[in-house]
Coordinates of C-alpha atoms in Angstrom, one line a residue:
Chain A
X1 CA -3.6 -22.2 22.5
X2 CA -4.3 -24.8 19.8
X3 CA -1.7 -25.4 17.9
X4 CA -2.8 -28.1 15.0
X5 CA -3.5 -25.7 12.3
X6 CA 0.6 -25.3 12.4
X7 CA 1.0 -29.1 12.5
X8 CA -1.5 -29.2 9.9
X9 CA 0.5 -26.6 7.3
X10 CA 3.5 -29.2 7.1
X11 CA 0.8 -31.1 4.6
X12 CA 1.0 -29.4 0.9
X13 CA -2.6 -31.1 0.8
X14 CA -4.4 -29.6 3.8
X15 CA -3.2 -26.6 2.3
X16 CA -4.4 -27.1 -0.7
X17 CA -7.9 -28.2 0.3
X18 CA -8.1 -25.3 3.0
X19 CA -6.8 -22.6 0.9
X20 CA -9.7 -23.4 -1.8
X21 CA -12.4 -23.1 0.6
X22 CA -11.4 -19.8 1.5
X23 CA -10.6 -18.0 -1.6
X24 CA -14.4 -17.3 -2.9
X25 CA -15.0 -15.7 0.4
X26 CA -11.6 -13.8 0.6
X27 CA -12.3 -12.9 -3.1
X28 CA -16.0 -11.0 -2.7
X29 CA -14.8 -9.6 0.8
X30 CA -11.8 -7.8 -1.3
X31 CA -14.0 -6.6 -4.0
X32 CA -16.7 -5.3 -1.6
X33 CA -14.2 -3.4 0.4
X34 CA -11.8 -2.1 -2.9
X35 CA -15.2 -1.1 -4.6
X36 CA -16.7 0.6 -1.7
X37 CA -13.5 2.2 0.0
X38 CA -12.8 3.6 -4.0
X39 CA -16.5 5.3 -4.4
X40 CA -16.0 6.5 -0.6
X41 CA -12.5 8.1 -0.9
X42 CA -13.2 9.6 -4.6
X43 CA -16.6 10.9 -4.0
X44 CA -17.8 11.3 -0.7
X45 CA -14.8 12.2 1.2
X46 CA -14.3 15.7 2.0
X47 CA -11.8 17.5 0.2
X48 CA -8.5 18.0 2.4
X49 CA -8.4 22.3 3.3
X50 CA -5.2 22.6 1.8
X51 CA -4.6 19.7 -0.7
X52 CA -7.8 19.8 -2.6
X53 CA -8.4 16.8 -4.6
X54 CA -5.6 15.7 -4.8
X55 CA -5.2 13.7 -1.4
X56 CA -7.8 11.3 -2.2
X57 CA -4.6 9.3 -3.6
X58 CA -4.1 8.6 0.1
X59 CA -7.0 6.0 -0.5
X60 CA -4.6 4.0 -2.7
X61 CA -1.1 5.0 -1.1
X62 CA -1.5 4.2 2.0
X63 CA -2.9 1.1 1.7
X64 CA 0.0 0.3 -0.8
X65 CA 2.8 1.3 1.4
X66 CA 0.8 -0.6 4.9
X67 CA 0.4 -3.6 2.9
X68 CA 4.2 -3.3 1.5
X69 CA 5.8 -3.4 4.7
X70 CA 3.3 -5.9 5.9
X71 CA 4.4 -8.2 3.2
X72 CA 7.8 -7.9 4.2
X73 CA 7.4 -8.6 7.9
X74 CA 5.6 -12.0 6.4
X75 CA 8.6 -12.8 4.1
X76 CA 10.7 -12.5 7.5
X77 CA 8.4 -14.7 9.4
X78 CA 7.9 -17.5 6.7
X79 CA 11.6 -17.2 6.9
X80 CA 12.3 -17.9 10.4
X81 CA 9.6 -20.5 10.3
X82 CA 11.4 -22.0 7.1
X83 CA 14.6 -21.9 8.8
X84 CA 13.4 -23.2 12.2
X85 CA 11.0 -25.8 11.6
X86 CA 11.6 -26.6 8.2
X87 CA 8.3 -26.3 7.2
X88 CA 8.2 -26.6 2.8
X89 CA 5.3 -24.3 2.8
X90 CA 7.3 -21.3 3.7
X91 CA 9.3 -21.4 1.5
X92 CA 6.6 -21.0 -0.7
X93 CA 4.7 -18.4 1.2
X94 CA 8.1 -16.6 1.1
X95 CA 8.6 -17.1 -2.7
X96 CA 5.3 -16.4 -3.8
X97 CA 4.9 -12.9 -1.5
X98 CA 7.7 -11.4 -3.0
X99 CA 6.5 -10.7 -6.7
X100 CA 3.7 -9.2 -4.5
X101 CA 5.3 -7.4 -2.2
X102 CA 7.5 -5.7 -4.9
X103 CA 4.3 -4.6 -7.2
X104 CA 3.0 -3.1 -3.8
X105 CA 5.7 -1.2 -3.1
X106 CA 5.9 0.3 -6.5
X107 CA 2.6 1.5 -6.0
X108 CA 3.4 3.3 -2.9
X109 CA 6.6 4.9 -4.8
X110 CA 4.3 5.7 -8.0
X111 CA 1.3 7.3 -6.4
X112 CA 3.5 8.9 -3.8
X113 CA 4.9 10.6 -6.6
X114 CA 2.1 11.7 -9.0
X115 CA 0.6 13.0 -5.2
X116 CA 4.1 14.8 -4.8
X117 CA 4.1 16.8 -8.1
X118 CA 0.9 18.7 -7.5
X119 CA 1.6 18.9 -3.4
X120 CA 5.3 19.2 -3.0
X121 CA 6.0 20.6 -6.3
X122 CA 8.5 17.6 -7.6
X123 CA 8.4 14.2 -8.2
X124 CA 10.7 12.5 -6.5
X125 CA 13.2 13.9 -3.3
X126 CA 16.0 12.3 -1.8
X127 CA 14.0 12.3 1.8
X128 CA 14.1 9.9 4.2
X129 CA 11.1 8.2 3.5
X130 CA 11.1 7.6 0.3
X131 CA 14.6 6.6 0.3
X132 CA 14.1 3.6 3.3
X133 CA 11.2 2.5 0.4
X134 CA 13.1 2.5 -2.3
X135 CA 15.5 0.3 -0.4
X136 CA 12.9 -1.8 0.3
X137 CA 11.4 -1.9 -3.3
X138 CA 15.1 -3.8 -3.8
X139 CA 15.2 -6.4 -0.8
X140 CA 12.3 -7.6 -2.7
X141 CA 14.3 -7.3 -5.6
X142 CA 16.8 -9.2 -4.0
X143 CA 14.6 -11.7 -2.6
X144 CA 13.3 -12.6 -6.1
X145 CA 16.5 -12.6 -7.7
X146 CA 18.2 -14.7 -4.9
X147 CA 15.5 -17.5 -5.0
X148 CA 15.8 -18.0 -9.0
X149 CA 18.9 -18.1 -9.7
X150 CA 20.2 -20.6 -7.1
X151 CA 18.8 -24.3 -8.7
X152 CA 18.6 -26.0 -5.8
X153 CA 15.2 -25.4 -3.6
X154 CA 16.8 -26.0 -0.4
X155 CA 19.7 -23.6 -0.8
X156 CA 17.7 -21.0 -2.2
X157 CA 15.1 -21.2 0.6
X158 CA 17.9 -20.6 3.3
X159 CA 19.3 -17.9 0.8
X160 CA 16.3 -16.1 0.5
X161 CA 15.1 -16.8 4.5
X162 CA 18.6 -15.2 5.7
X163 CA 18.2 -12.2 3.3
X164 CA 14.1 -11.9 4.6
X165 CA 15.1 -11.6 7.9
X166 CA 18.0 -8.9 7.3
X167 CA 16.5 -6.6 5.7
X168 CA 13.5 -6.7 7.9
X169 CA 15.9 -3.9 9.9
X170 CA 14.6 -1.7 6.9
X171 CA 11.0 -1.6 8.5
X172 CA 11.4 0.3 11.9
X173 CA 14.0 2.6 9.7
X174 CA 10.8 3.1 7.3
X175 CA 8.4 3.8 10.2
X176 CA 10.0 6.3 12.4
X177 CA 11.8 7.7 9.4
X178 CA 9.3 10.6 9.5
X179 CA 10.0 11.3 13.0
X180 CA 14.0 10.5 12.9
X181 CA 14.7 13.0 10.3
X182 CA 13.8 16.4 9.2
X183 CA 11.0 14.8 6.3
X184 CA 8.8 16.8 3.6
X185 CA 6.8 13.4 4.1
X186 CA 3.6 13.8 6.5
X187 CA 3.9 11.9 10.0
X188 CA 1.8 8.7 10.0
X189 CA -2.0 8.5 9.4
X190 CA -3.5 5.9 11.4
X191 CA -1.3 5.3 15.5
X192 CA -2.5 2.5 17.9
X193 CA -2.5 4.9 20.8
X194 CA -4.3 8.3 19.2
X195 CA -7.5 8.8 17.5
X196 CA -6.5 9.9 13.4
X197 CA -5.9 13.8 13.2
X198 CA -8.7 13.6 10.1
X199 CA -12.2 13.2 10.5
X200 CA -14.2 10.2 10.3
X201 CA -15.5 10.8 7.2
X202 CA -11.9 10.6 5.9
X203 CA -10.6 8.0 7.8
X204 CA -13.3 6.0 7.8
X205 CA -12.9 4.9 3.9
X206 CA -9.2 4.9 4.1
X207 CA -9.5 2.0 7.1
X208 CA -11.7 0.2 4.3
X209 CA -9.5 0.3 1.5
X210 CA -6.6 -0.4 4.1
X211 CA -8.6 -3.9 4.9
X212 CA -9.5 -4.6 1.3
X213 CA -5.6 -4.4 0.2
X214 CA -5.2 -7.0 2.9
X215 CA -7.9 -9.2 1.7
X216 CA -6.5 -8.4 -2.0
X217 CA -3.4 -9.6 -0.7
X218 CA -4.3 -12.9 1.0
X219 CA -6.3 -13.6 -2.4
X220 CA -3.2 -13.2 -5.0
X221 CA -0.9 -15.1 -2.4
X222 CA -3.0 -18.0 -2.1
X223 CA -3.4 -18.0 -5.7
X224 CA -0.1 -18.0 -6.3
X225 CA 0.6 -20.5 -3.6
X226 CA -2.0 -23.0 -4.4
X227 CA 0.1 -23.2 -8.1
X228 CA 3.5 -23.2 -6.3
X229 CA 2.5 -26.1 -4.6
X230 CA 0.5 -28.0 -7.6
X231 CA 4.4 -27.8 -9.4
X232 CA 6.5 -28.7 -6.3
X233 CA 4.0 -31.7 -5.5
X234 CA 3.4 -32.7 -9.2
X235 CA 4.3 -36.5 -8.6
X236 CA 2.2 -36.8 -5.5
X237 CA -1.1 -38.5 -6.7
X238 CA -3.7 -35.9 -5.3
X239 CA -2.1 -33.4 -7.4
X240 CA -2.7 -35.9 -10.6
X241 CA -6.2 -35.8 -9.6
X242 CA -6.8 -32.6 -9.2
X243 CA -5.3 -32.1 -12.7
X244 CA -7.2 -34.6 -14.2
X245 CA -10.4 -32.7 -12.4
X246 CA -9.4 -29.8 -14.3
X247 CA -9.9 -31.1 -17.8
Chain B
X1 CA -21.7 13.5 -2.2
X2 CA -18.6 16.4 -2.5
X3 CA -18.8 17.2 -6.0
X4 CA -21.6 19.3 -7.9
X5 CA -21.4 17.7 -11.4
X6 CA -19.9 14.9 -12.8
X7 CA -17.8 17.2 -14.8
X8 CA -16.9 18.2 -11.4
X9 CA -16.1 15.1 -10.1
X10 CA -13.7 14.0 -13.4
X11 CA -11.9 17.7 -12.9
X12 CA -11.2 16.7 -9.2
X13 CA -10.6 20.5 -8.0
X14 CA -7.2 20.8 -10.6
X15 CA -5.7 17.8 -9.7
X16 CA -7.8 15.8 -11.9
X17 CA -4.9 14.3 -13.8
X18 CA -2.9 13.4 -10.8
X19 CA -5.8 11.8 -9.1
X20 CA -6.9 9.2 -12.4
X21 CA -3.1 9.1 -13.2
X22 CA -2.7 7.6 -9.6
X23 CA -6.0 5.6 -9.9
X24 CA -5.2 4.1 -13.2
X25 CA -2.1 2.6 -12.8
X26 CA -3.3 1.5 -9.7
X27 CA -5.8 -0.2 -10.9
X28 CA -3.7 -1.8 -13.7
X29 CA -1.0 -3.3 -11.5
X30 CA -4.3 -5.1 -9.4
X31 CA -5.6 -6.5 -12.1
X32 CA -2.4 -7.6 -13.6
X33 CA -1.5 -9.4 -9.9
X34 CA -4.8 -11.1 -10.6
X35 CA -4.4 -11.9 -14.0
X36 CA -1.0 -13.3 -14.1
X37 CA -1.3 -16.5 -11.7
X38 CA -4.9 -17.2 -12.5
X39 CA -3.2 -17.4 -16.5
X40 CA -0.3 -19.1 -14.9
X41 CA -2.8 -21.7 -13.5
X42 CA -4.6 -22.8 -16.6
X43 CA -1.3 -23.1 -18.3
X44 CA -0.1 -25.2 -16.2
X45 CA -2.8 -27.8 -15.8
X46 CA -2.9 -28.0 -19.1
X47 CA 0.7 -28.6 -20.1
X48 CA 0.7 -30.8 -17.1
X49 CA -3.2 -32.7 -18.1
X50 CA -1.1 -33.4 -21.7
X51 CA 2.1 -35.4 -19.9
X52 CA 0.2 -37.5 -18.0
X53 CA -1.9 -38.4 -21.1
X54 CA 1.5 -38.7 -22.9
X55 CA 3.3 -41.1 -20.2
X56 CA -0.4 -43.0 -19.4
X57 CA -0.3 -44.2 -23.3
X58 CA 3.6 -45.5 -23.0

């Protein structure tokens, strides 16, 4: 396997340069997918035999509480990556995902909810699920918190990389949580080994909007990054130019 | 198409509320992720376009 592309990541610049080819096409392919997947799910699915209406929140929830966990398991990565190799970037990849991370999260807890009131008849329960992602809603919490109040970059980096990598225990407890404990909270949607238990015409726009949230993702990450980067490099001379381009 | 009317379609069954409840605030927190660093961005160039004008002239 061809491993420059890594190499290539230890230079802010590359980076730079690479990451602003790729946002325009990241951009439309998230729109596309978001606008279609949300026409799909709202009015051409089927509505579910028990749920009604109401389960064409999955189209948002799910998504949400994939790309959530996702996140996470990046944070750990960019992490170990950080911690190994002492690549800079990571620690920006970790830094930026975060914020991200958290407002996805929230998401999943919000619309889980407001899909709980009409299905389960409350809110919010202290069930297993929902508990391992509130816990997770505060590692990212943490995370943030960790890398600004520590001043100096390199000790927050390790701070943060350690705490990524901890808490990434919380994702296996978060997945087989529905099949560990007794749960009100349905068993997964989409398996690797089993066709979904809905039919296509359900699953088919969910598996859109699941892509689009990662495309949505890589989009607001590499925005954030590509700034991240701009301040950390500020006295380097490409990142004067590119400034002075901007006027 | 699952719904008869558009009517139809806002009422969503009775779960109407829940459903654009859901959507809404959904929608606002992905806008808001967009929003924030591309604000962020123009901020910055610009505070940063002024200091190198500032220290150029010293």
């Amino acid at each position: 396997m061809n491993w420059t592309w890594f190499h290539k990541l230890g230079s802010p610049k590359w980076f730079y340069d690479i990451s602003g080819r790729w946002l325009p096409w990241l951009s439309v392919a998230a729109a596309l997918l978001l606008a279609v997947g949300t026409v799909w799910g709202l009015a051409f699915a089927p509505p579910d035999y028990q749920q009604g209406n109401s389960f064409r929140i999955i189209y948002i929830h799910v998504p949400a509480a994939i790309l959530a966990q996702s996140c996470y398991i990046m944070l750990a990565v960019a992490g170990v990556v950080g911690l190994v190799w002492k690549m800079k970037l990571a620690d920006v990849a970790l830094q930026c995902a975060a914020p991200i991370g958290a407002w996805m999260t929230f998401v999943a807890l919000l619309t889980g909810a407001v899909w709980g009131k009409p299905t389960w008849g409350a809110w919010w329960v202290w069930d297993a699920r929902l508990t391992a992602m509130l816990i997770l809603l505060f590692l990212y919490f943490g995370v943030i918190a960790l890398g600004q109040s520590i001043s100096n970059r390199d000790s927050a980096a390790k701070a943060c990389a350690v705490l990524a990598i901890v808490g990434v225990v919380n994702i296996p407890i978060i997945k087989y949580s529905v099949d560990w404990w007794n749960t009100l909270h349905q068993p997964a949607t989409f398996k690797v080994t089993e066709k979904p238990a809905m039919p296509a015409e359900m699953w088919v726009p969910l598996l859109i909007m699941v892509i689009g949230f990662y495309c949505f993702f890589a989009v607001v990450l590499l925005l954030r990054m590509r700034l991240e980067v701009l301040k950390r490099e500020s006295r380097a001379s490409w990142v004067k130019a590119e400034v002075e381009r901007s006027l | 198409m699952s719904f008869e009317s558009f009517a139809d379609f806002l009422a969503m069954g009775k779960h109407g509320l829940y459903v654009w409840t859901a959507y809404g605030i959904s929608l606002a927190v992905l806008a808001l992720n967009v929003a924030l660093p591309i604000l962020a961005r123009r901020r910055y160039l610009q505070d940063e376009a002024r200091r190198l004008r500032r220290e150029s002239k010293q």
